[in-house]
PDB file of C-alpha atoms in Angstrom:
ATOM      1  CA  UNK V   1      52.475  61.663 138.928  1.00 60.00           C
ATOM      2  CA  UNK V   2      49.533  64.246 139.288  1.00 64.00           C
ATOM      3  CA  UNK V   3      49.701  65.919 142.844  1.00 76.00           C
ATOM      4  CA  UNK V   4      47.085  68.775 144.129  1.00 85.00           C
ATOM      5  CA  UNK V   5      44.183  69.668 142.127  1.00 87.00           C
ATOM      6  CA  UNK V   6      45.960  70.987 139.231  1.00 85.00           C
ATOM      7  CA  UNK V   7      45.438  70.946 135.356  1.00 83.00           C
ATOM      8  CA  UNK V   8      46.127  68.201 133.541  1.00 80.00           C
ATOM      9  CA  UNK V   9      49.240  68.054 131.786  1.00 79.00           C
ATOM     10  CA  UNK V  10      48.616  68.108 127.805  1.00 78.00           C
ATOM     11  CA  UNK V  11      52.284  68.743 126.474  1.00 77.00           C
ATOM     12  CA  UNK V  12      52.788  67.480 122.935  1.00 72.00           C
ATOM     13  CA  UNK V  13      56.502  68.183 121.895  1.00 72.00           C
ATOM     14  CA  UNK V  14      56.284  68.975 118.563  1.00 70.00           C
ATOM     15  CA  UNK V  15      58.344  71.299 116.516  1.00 67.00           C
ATOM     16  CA  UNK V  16      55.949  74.366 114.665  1.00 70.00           C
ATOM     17  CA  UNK V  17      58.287  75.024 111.844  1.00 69.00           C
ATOM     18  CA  UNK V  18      55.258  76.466 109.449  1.00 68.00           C
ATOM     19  CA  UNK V  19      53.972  80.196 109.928  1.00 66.00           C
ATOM     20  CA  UNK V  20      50.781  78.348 109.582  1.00 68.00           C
ATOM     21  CA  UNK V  21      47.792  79.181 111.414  1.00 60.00           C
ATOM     22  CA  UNK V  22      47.414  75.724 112.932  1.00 66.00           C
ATOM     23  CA  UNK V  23      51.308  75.959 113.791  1.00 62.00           C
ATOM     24  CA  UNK V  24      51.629  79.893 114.293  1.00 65.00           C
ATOM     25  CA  UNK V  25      55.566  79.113 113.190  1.00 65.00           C
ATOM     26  CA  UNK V  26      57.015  78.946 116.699  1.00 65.00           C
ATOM     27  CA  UNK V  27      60.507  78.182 115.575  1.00 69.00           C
ATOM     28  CA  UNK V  28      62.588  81.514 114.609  1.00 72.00           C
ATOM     29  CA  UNK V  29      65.437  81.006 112.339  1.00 75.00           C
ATOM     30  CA  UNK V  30      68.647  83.551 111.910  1.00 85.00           C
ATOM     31  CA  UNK V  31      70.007  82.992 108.360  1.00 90.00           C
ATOM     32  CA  UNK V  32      70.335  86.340 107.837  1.00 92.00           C
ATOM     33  CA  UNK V  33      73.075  87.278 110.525  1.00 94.00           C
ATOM     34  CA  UNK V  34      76.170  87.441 107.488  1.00 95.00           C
ATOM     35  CA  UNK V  35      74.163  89.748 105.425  1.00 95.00           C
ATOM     36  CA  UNK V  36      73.021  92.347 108.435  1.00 96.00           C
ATOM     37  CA  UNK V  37      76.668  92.164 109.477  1.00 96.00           C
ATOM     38  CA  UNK V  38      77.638  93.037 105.952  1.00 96.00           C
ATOM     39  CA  UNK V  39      74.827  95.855 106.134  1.00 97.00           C
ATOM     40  CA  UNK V  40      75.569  97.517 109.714  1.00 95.00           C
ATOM     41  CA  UNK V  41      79.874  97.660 107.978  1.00 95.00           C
ATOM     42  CA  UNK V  42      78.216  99.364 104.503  1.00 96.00           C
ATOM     43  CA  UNK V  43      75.929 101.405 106.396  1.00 95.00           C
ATOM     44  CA  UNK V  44      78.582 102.677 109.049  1.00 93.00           C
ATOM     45  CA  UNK V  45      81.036 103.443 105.987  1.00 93.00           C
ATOM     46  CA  UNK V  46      78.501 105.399 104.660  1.00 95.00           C
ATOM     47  CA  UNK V  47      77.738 106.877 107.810  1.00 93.00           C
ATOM     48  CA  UNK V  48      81.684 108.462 107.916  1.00 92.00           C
ATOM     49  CA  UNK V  49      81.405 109.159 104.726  1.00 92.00           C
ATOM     50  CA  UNK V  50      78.931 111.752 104.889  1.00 93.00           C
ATOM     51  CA  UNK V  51      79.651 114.064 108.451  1.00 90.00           C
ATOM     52  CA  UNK V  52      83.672 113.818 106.648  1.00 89.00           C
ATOM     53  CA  UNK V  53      86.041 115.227 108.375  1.00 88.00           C
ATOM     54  CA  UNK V  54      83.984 114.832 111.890  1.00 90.00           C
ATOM     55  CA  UNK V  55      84.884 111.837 113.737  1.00 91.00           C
ATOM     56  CA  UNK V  56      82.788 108.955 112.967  1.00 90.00           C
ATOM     57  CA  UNK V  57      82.181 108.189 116.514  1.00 89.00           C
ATOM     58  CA  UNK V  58      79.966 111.357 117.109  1.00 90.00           C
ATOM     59  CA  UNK V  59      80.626 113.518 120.091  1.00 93.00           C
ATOM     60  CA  UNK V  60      82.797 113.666 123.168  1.00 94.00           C
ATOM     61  CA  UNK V  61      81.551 112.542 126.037  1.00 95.00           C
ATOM     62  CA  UNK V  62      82.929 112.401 129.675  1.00 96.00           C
ATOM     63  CA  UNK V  63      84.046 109.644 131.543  1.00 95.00           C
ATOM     64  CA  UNK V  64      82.116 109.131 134.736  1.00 95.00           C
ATOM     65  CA  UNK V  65      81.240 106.194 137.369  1.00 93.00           C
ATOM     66  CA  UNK V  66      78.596 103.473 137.285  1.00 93.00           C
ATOM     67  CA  UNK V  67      75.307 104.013 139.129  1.00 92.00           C
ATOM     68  CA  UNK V  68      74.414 102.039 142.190  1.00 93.00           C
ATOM     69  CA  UNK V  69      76.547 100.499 144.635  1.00 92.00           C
ATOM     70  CA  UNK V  70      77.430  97.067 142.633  1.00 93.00           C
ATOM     71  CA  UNK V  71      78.564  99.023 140.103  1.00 92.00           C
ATOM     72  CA  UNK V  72      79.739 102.036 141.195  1.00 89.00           C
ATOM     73  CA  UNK V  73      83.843 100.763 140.712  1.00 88.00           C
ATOM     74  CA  UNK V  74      83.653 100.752 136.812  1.00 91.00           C
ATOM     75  CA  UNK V  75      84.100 103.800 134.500  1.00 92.00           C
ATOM     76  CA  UNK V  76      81.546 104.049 131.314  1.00 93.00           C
ATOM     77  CA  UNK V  77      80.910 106.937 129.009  1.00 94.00           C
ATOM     78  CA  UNK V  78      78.639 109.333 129.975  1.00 94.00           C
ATOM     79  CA  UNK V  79      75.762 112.023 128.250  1.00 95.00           C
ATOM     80  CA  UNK V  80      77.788 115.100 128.277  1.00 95.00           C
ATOM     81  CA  UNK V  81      80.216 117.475 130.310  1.00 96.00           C
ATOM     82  CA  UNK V  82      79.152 119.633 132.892  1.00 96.00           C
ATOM     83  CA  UNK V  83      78.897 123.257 133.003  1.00 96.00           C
ATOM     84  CA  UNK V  84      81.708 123.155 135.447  1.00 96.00           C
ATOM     85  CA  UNK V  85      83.603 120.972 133.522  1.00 96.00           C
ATOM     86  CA  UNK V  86      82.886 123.266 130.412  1.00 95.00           C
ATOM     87  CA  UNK V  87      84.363 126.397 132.315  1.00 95.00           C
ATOM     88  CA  UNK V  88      87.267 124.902 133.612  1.00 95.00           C
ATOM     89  CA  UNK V  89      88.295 123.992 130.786  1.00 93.00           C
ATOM     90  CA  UNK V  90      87.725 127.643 128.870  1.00 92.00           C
ATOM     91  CA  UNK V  91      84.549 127.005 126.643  1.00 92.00           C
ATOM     92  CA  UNK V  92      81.303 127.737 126.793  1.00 93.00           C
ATOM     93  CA  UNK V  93      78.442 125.074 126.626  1.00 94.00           C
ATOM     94  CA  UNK V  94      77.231 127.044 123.588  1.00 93.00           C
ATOM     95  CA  UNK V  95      80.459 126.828 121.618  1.00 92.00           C
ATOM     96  CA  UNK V  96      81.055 123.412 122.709  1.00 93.00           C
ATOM     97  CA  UNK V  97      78.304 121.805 120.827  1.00 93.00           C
ATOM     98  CA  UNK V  98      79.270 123.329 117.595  1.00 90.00           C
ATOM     99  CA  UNK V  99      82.862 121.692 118.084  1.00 91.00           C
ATOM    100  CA  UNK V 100      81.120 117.920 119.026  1.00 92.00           C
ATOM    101  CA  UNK V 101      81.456 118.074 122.311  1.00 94.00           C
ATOM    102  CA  UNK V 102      78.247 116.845 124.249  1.00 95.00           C
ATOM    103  CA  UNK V 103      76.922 118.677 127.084  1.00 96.00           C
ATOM    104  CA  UNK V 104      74.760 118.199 130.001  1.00 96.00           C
ATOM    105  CA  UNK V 105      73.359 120.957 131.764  1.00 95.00           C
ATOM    106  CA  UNK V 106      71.916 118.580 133.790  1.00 95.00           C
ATOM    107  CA  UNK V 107      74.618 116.632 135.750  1.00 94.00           C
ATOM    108  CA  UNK V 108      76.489 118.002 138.533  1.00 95.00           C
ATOM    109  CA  UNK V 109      80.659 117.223 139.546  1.00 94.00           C
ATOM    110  CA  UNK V 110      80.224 115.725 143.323  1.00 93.00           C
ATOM    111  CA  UNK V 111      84.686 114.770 143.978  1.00 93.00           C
ATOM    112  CA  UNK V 112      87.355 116.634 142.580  1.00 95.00           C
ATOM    113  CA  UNK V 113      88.793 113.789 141.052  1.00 94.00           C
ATOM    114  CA  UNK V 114      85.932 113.294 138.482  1.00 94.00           C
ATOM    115  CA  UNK V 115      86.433 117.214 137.881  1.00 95.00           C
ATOM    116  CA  UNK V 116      89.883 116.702 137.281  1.00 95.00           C
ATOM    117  CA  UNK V 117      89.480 114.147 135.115  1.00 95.00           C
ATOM    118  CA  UNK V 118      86.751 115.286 132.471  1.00 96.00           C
ATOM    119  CA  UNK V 119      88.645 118.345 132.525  1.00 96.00           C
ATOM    120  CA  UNK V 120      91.924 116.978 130.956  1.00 95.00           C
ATOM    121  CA  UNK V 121      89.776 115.348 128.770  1.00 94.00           C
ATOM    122  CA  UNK V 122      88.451 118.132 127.177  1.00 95.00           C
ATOM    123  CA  UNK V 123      92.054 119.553 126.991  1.00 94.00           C
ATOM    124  CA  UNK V 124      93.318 117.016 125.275  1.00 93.00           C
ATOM    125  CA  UNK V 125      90.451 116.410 122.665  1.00 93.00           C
ATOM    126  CA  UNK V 126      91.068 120.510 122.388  1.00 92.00           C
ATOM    127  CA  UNK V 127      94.635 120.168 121.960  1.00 90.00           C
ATOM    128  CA  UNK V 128      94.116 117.529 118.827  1.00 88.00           C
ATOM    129  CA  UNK V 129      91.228 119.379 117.067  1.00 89.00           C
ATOM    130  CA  UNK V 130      91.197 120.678 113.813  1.00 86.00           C
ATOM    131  CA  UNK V 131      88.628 123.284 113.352  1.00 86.00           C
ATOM    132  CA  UNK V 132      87.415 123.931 109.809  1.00 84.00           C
ATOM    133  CA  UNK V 133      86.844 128.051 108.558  1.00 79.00           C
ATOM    134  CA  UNK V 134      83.159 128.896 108.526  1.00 74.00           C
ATOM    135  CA  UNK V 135      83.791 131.095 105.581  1.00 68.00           C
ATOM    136  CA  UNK V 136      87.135 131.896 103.240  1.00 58.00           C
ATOM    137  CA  UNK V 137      88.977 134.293 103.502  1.00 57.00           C
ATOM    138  CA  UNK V 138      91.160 136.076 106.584  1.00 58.00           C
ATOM    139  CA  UNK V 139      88.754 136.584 108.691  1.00 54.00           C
ATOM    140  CA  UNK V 140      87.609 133.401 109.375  1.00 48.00           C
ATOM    141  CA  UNK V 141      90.707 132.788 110.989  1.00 47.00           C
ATOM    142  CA  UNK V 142      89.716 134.202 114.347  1.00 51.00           C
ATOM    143  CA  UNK V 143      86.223 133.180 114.484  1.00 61.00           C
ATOM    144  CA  UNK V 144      85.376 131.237 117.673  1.00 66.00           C
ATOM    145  CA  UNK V 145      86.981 130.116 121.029  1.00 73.00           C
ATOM    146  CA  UNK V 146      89.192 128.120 119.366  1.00 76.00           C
ATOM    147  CA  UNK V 147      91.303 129.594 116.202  1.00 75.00           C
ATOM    148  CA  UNK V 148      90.625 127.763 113.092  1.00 79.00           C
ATOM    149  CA  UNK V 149      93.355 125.344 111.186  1.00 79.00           C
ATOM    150  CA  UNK V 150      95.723 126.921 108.499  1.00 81.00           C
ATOM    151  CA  UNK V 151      95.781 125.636 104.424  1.00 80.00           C
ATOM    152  CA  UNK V 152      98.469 123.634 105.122  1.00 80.00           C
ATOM    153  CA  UNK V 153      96.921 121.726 108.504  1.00 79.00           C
ATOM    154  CA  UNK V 154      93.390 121.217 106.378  1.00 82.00           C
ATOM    155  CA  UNK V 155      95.716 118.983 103.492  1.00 82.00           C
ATOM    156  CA  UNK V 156      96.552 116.682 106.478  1.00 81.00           C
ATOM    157  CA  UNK V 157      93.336 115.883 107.677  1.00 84.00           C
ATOM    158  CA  UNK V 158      92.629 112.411 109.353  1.00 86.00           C
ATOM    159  CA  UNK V 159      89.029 111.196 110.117  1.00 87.00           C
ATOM    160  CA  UNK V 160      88.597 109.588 113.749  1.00 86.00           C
ATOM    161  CA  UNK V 161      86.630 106.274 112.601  1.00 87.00           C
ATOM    162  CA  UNK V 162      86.752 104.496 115.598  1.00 87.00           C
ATOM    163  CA  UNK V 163      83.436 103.685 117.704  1.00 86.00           C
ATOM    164  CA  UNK V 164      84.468 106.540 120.241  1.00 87.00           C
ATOM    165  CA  UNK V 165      85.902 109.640 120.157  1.00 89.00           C
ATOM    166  CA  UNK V 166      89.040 108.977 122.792  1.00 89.00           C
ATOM    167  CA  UNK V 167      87.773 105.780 124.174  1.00 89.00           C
ATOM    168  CA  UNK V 168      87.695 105.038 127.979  1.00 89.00           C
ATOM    169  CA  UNK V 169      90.820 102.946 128.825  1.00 84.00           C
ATOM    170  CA  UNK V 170      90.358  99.636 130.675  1.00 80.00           C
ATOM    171  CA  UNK V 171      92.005 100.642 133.905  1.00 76.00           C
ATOM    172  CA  UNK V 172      93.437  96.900 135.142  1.00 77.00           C
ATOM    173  CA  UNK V 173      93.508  96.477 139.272  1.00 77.00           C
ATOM    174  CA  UNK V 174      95.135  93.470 139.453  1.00 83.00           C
ATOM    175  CA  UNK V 175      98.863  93.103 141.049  1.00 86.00           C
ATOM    176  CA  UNK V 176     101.267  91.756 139.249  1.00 89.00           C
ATOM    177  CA  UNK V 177     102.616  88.324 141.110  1.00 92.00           C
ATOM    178  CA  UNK V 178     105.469  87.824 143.673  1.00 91.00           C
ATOM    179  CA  UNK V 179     106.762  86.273 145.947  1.00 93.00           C
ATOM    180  CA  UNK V 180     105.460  86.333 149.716  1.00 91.00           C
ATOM    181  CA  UNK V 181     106.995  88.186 152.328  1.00 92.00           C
ATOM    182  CA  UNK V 182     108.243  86.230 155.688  1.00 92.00           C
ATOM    183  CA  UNK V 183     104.922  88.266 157.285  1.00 91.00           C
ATOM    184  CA  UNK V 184     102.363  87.222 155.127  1.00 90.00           C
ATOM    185  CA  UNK V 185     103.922  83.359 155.380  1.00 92.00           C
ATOM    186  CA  UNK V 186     103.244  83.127 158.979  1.00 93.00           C
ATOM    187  CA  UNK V 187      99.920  85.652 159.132  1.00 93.00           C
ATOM    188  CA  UNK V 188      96.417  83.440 160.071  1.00 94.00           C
ATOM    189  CA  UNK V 189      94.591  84.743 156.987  1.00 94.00           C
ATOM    190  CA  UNK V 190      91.357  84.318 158.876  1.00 96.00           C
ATOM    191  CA  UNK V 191      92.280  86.759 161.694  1.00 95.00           C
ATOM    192  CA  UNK V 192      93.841  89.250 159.631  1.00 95.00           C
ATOM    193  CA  UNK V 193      90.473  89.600 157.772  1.00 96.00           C
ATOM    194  CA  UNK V 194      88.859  90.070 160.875  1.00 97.00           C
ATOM    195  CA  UNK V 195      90.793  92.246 162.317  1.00 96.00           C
ATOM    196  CA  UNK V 196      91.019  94.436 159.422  1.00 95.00           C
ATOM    197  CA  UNK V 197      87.348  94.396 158.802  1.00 96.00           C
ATOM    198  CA  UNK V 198      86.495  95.500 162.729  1.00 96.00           C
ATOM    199  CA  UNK V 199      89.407  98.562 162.276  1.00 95.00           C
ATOM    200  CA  UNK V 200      87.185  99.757 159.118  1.00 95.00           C
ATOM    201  CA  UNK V 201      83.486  99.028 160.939  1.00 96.00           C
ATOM    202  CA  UNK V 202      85.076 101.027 164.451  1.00 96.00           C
ATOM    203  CA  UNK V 203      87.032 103.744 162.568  1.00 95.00           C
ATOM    204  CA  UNK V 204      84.359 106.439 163.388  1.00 95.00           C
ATOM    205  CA  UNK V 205      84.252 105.170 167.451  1.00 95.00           C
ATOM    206  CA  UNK V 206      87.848 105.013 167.582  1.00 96.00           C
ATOM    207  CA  UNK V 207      87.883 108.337 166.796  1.00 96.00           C
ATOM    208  CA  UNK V 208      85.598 109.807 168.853  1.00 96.00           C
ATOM    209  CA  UNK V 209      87.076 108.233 171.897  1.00 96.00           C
ATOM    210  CA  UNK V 210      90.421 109.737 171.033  1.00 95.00           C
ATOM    211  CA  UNK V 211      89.080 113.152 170.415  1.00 95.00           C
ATOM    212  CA  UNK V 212      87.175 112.792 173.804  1.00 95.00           C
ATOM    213  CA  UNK V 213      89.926 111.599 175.734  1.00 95.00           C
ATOM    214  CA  UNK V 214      92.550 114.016 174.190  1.00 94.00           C
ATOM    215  CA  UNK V 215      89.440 116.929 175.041  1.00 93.00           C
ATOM    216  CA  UNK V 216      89.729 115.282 178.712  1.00 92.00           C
ATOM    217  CA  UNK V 217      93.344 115.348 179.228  1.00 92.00           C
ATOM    218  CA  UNK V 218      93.518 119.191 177.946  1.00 91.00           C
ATOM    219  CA  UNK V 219      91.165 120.072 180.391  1.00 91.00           C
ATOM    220  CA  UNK V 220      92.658 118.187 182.900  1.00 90.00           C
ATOM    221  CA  UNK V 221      95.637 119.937 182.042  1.00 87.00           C
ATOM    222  CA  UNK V 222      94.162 123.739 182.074  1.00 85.00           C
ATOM    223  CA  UNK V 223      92.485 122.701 184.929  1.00 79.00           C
ATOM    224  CA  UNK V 224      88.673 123.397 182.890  1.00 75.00           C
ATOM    225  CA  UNK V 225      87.463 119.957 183.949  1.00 64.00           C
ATOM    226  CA  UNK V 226      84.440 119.910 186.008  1.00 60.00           C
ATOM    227  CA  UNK V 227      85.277 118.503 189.345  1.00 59.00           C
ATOM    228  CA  UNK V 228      82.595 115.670 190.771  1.00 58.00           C
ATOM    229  CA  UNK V 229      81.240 117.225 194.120  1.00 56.00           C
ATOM    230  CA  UNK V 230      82.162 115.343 197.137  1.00 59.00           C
ATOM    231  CA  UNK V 231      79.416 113.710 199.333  1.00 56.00           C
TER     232      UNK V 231
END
C-alpha cells in the first residue's frame, strides 16, 4: 500500500542480459576470472624475471602501527624508513635506495620501541644482502657502505620471490588455555571489571592525592607547613 504523496511504484523485474540500448546490459558476467589469474602468475614471473637477482617483492619497508584509534593495535607495512632509522642503523638515505631499501624523509619515530624495531630490521635485511660489483675488477670491491659479494658468493645467488621482502609476522595475543586458579573460581566477574576499570579511569587522581599528601606530611615533618591563624 501507497502511503504519503510519493511516486508511484513502476518496478518491472526483469533481467537486462543484452548490451542493448533498450536493455543497456545491466547484468555483468565474470568468465574471465581463470584466465586473469593465469595472466597476473605469467605476468609476475615475468616481472622476477627481469629486475633478477633483486627480490621480486620490491623494496624494504618498515613495520609500523595502524592509523586511528580502532586500529592502532595491528602492525602493517609501511612507505619507507626514517632518517633516524637510516642512521641508526649506519646508512645513509642516499645509499639506501640504491640497495632497495625505501625511505621516507617524511615520517618521524614517536616510541623507542618502533625505533628499535625498524632498526633490527634493517640489520638483518643488511646482514643477508648480497651486493652485486658496479664494475669488474678489484676495485669494485670496496665501493659503497656496504662491501660487495666475492666470485664465489655471486654462484650462490637466490632470488627473494615472495610478495614481501621479510614479511611482517602475525604476532598472535591469544593465551594458550588452562585451568582456573582457586581465585578466579570464586571472583564476581562483574565487580572485578569494575573495579579494574575505575583503578585505570582514577590512576591520574590517585596519584595526585598521594603526591599531595606525601608533600603534606614532609612539611609537616620539617615543620614548612603553613599554620591556619587562630581566631
Amino acid at each position: 500500500m501507497v502511503r504519503h504523496n510519493n511516486a508511484i511504484p513502476r518496478n518491472h523485474f526483469r533481467k537486462h542480459w543484452n548490451p542493448e540500448s533498450s536493455q543497456k546490459g545491466h547484468i555483468k558476467t565474470f568468465f574471465q576470472q581463470a584466465q586473469q589469474k593465469k595472466a597476473r602468475r605469467v605476468k609476475r614471473q615475468q616481472k622476477a624475471k627481469d629486475i633478477y637477482p633483486r627480490p621480486a617483492g620490491g623494496a624494504l619497508r618498515p613495520v609500523v602501527q595502524a592509523c586511528t584509534q580502532r586500529y592502532n593495535m595491528k602492525q602493517r607495512v609501511g612507505k619507507g624508513f626514517s632518517l633516524q632509522e637510516l642512521k641508526v642503523a649506519g646508512v645513509t638515505a642516499q645509499y639506501a635506495r640504491t640497495i632497495g631499501v625505501a625511505v621516507d624523509h617524511k615520517r618521524r619515530n614517536h616510541s623507542q620501541e618502533g625505533l628499535d624495531r625498524n632498526t633490527l630490521r634493517l640489520k638483518d635485511y643488511l646482514s643477508k644482502l648480497i651486493v652485486y660489483p658496479l664494475k669488474g675488477g678489484k676495485k669494485s670491491t670496496k665501493q659503497g657502505q656496504i662491501a660487495t659479494a666475492s666470485a664465489d658468493q655471486l654462484k650462490s645467488v637466490q632470488q627473494v620471490t615472495d610478495a614481501a621482502v621479510l614479511p611482517v609476522a602475525a604476532v598472535s595475543t591469544h593465551e594458550a588455555p588452562r585451568d582456573l586458579s582457586k581465585d578466579e573460581k570464586s571472583r564476581v566477574i562483574y565487580n572485578y571489571l569494575r573495579a579494574k576499570n575505575r583503578d585505570e579511569k582514577f590512576i591520574g587522581v590517585r596519584l595526585a592525592r598521594k603526591s599531595r599528601k606525601e608533600a603534606a606530611e614532609k612539611a609537616a615533618k620539617d615543620g614548612t607547613g603553613i599554620k591556619k591563624a587562630k581566631k
